Short mmCIF file of C-alpha atoms in Angstrom, two decimals:
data_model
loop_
_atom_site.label_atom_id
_atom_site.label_comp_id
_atom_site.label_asym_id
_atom_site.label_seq_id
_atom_site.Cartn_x
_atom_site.Cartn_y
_atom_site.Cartn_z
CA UNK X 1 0.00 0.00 0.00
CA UNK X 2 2.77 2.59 -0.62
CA UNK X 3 1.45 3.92 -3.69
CA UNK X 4 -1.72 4.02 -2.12
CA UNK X 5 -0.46 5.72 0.78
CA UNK X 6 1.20 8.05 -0.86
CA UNK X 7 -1.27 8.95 -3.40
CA UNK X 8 -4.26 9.80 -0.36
CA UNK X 9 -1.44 11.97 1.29
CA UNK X 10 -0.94 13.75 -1.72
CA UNK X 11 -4.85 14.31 -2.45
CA UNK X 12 -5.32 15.68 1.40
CA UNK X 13 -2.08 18.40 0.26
CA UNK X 14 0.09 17.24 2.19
CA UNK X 15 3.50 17.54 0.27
CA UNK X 16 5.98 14.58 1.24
CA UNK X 17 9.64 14.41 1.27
CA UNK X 18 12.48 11.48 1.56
CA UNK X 19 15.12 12.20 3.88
CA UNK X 20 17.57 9.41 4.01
CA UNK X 21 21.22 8.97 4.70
CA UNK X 22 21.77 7.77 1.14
CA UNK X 23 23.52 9.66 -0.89
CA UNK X 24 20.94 11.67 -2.81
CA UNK X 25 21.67 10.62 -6.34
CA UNK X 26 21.34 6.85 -5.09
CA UNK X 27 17.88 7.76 -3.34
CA UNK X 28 16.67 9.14 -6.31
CA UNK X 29 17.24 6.20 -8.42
CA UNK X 30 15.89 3.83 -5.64
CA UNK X 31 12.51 5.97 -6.51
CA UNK X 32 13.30 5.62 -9.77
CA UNK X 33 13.03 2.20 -10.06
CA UNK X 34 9.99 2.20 -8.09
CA UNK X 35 8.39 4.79 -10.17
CA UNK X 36 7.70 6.68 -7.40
CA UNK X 37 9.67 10.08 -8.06
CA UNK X 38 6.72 11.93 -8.91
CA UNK X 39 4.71 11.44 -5.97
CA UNK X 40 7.31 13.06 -3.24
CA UNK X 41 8.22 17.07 -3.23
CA UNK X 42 11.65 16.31 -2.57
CA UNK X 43 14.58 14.30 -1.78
CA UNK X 44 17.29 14.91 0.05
CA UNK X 45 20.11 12.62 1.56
CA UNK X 46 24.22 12.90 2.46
CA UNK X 47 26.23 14.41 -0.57
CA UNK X 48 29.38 15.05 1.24
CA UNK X 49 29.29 13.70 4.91
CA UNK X 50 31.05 10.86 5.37
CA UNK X 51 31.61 9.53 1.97
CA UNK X 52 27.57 9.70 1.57
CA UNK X 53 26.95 6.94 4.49
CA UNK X 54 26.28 9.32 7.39
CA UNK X 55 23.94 7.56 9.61
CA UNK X 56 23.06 10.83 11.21
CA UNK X 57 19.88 12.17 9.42
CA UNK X 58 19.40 15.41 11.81
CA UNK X 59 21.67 17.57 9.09
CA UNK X 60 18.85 16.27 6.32
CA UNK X 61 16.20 17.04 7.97
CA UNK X 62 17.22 20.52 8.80
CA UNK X 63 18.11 20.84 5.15
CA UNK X 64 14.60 19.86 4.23
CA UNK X 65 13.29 22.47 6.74
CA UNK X 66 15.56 25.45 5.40
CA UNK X 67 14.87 24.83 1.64
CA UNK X 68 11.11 24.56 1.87
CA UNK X 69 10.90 27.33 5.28
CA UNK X 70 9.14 25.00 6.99
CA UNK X 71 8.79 24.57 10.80
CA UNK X 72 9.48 21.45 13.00
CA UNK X 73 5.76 21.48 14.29
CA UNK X 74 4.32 21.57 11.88
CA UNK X 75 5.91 18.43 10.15
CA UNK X 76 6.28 14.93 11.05
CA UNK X 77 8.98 12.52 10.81
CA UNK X 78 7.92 9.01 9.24
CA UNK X 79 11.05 6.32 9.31
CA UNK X 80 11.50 2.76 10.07
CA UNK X 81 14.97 2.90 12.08
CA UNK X 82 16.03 4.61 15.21
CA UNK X 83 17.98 7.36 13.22
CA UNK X 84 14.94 9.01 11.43
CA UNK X 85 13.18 9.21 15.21
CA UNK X 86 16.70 10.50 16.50
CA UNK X 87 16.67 13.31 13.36
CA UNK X 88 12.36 14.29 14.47
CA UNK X 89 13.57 14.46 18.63
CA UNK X 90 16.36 16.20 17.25
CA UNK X 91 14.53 19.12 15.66
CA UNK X 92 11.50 19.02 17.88
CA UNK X 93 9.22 17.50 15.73
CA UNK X 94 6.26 14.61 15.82
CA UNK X 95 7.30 11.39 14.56
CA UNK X 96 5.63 7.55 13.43
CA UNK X 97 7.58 4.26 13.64
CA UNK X 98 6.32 1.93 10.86
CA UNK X 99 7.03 -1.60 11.40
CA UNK X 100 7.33 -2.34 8.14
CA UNK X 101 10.88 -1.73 7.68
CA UNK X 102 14.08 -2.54 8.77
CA UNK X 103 14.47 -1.77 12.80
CA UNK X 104 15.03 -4.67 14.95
CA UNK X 105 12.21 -5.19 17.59
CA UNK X 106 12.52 -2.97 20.22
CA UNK X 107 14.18 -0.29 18.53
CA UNK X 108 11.62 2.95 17.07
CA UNK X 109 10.19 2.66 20.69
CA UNK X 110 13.99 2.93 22.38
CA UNK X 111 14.73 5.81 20.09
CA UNK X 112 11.03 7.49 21.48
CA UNK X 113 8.62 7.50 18.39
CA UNK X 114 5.88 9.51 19.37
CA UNK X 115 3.72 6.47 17.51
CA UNK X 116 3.66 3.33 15.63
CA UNK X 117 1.83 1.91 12.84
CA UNK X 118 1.93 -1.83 11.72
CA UNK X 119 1.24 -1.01 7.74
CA UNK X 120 0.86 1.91 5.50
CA UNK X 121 -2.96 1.75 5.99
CA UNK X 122 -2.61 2.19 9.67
CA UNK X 123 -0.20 5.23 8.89
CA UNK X 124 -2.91 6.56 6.31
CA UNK X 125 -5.21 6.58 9.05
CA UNK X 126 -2.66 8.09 11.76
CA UNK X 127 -2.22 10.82 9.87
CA UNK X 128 -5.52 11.50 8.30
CA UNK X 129 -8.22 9.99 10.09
CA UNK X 130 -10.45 6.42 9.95
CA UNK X 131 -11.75 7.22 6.60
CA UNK X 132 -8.81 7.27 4.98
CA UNK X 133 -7.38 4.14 6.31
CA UNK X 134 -10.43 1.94 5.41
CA UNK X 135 -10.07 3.53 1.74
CA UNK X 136 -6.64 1.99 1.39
CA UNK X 137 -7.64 -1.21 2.92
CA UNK X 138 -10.35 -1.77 0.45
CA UNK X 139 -8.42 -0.47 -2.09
CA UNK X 140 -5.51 -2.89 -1.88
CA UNK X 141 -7.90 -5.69 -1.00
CA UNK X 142 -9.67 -5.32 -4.35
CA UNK X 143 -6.57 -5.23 -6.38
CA UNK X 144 -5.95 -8.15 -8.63
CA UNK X 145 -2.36 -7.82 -8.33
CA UNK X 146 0.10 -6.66 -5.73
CA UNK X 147 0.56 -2.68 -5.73
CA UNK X 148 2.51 -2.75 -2.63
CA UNK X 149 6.28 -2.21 -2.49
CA UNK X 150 6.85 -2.70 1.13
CA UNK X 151 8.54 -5.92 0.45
CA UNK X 152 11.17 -3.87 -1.80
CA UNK X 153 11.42 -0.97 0.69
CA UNK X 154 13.90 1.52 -1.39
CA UNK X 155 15.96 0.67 0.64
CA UNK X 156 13.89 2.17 3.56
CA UNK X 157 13.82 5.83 2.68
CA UNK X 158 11.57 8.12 4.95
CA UNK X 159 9.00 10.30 4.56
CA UNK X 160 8.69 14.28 6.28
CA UNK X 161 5.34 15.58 5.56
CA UNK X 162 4.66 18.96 5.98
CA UNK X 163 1.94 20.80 6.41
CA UNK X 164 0.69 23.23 3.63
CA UNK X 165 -3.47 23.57 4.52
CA UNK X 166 -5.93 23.26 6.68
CA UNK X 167 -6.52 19.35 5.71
CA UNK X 168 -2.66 18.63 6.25
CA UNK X 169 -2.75 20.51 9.74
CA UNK X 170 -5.37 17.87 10.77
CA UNK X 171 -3.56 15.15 9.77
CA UNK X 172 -0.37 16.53 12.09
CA UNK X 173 -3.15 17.16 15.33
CA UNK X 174 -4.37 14.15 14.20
CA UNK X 175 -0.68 12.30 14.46
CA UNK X 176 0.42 14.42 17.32
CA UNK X 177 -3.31 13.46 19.27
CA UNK X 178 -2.12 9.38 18.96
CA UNK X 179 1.32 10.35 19.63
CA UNK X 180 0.64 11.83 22.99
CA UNK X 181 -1.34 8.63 23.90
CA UNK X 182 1.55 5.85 23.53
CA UNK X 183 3.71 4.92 26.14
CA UNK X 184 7.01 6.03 25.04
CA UNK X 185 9.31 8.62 26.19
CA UNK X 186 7.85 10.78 23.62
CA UNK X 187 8.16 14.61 24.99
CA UNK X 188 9.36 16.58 21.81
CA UNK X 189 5.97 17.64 20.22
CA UNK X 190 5.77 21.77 21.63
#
């Protein structure tokens, strides 16, 4: 459910960005493959640091929030490894584990996700309400053949949503509402 994810994020406005510790020209080709370049506003990833294999993602993120002047709260941090949820408690901002991905168990809660979500349908409806994740449930269940790419991952590139309207602002309160319910040592969101 990706694709499907991505494509009800994208209707609702809000605009979508990878931040990964890739180097950027490898991230974009990861997308490439996946056909997914057109349906994120950005990507961004390690050029220079460390011969392009920074784990660090803290730098990227505050790249992606000077380029597009966006603020911390009003954004939130999607990743499947401790180093995306490090980057989002770095800059102050709301974050969701998916367990899709790569992090050992134990892991996106240690590093203090502010939430979880088991598949991108559950993350659909995280960020923008019931509605949305029943859509993508009956969407992918009526699909004659796989759409999903979770099983490729690109290489587990993350998402930063911002907000840009009123329906994306929702979907934040809406994140930052079942983030302030879990029990992690989630404290960031101001």
């Amino acid at each position: 459910g990706i694709r499907e994810l991505l494509a009800v994020l994208r209707e609702a406005g809000i605009k979508l960005y990878v931040a990964t510790a890739k180097p950027t020209a490898i991230a974009r080709q990861l997308l490439e493959i996946q056909d997914l370049v057109d349906d994120v506003d950005g990507i961004f990833g390690n050029n220079d640091e460390a011969n392009g294999h920074s784990a660090s993602k803290a730098h990227i993120v505050a790249a992606v929030l000077q380029t597009h002047g966006l603020e911390a709260s009003e954004c939130i941090m999607v990743g499947d490894r401790r180093y995306d949820i490090e980057a989002a408690n770095h800059h102050h901002m709301a974050s969701i584990g998916v367990r899709w991905g790569f992090a050992p168990p134990g892991e996106l809660e240690a590093a203090g996700a502010g939430a979880h979500a088991q598949d991108p349908a559950e993350l659909a409806g995280m960020l923008l309400g019931p509605a949305a994740e029943e859509a993508i449930r009956t969407q992918l269940s009526s699909n004659k053949k796989p759409t999903n790419i979770e099983g490729a991952r690109a290489d587990a590139l993350s998402l930063l949503s911002s907000t840009a309207d009123p329906a994306s602002a929702a979907a934040v309160a809406s994140a930052r509402a079942k983030a302030a319910t879990q029990q992690t040592p989630y404290d960031t969101i101001g």
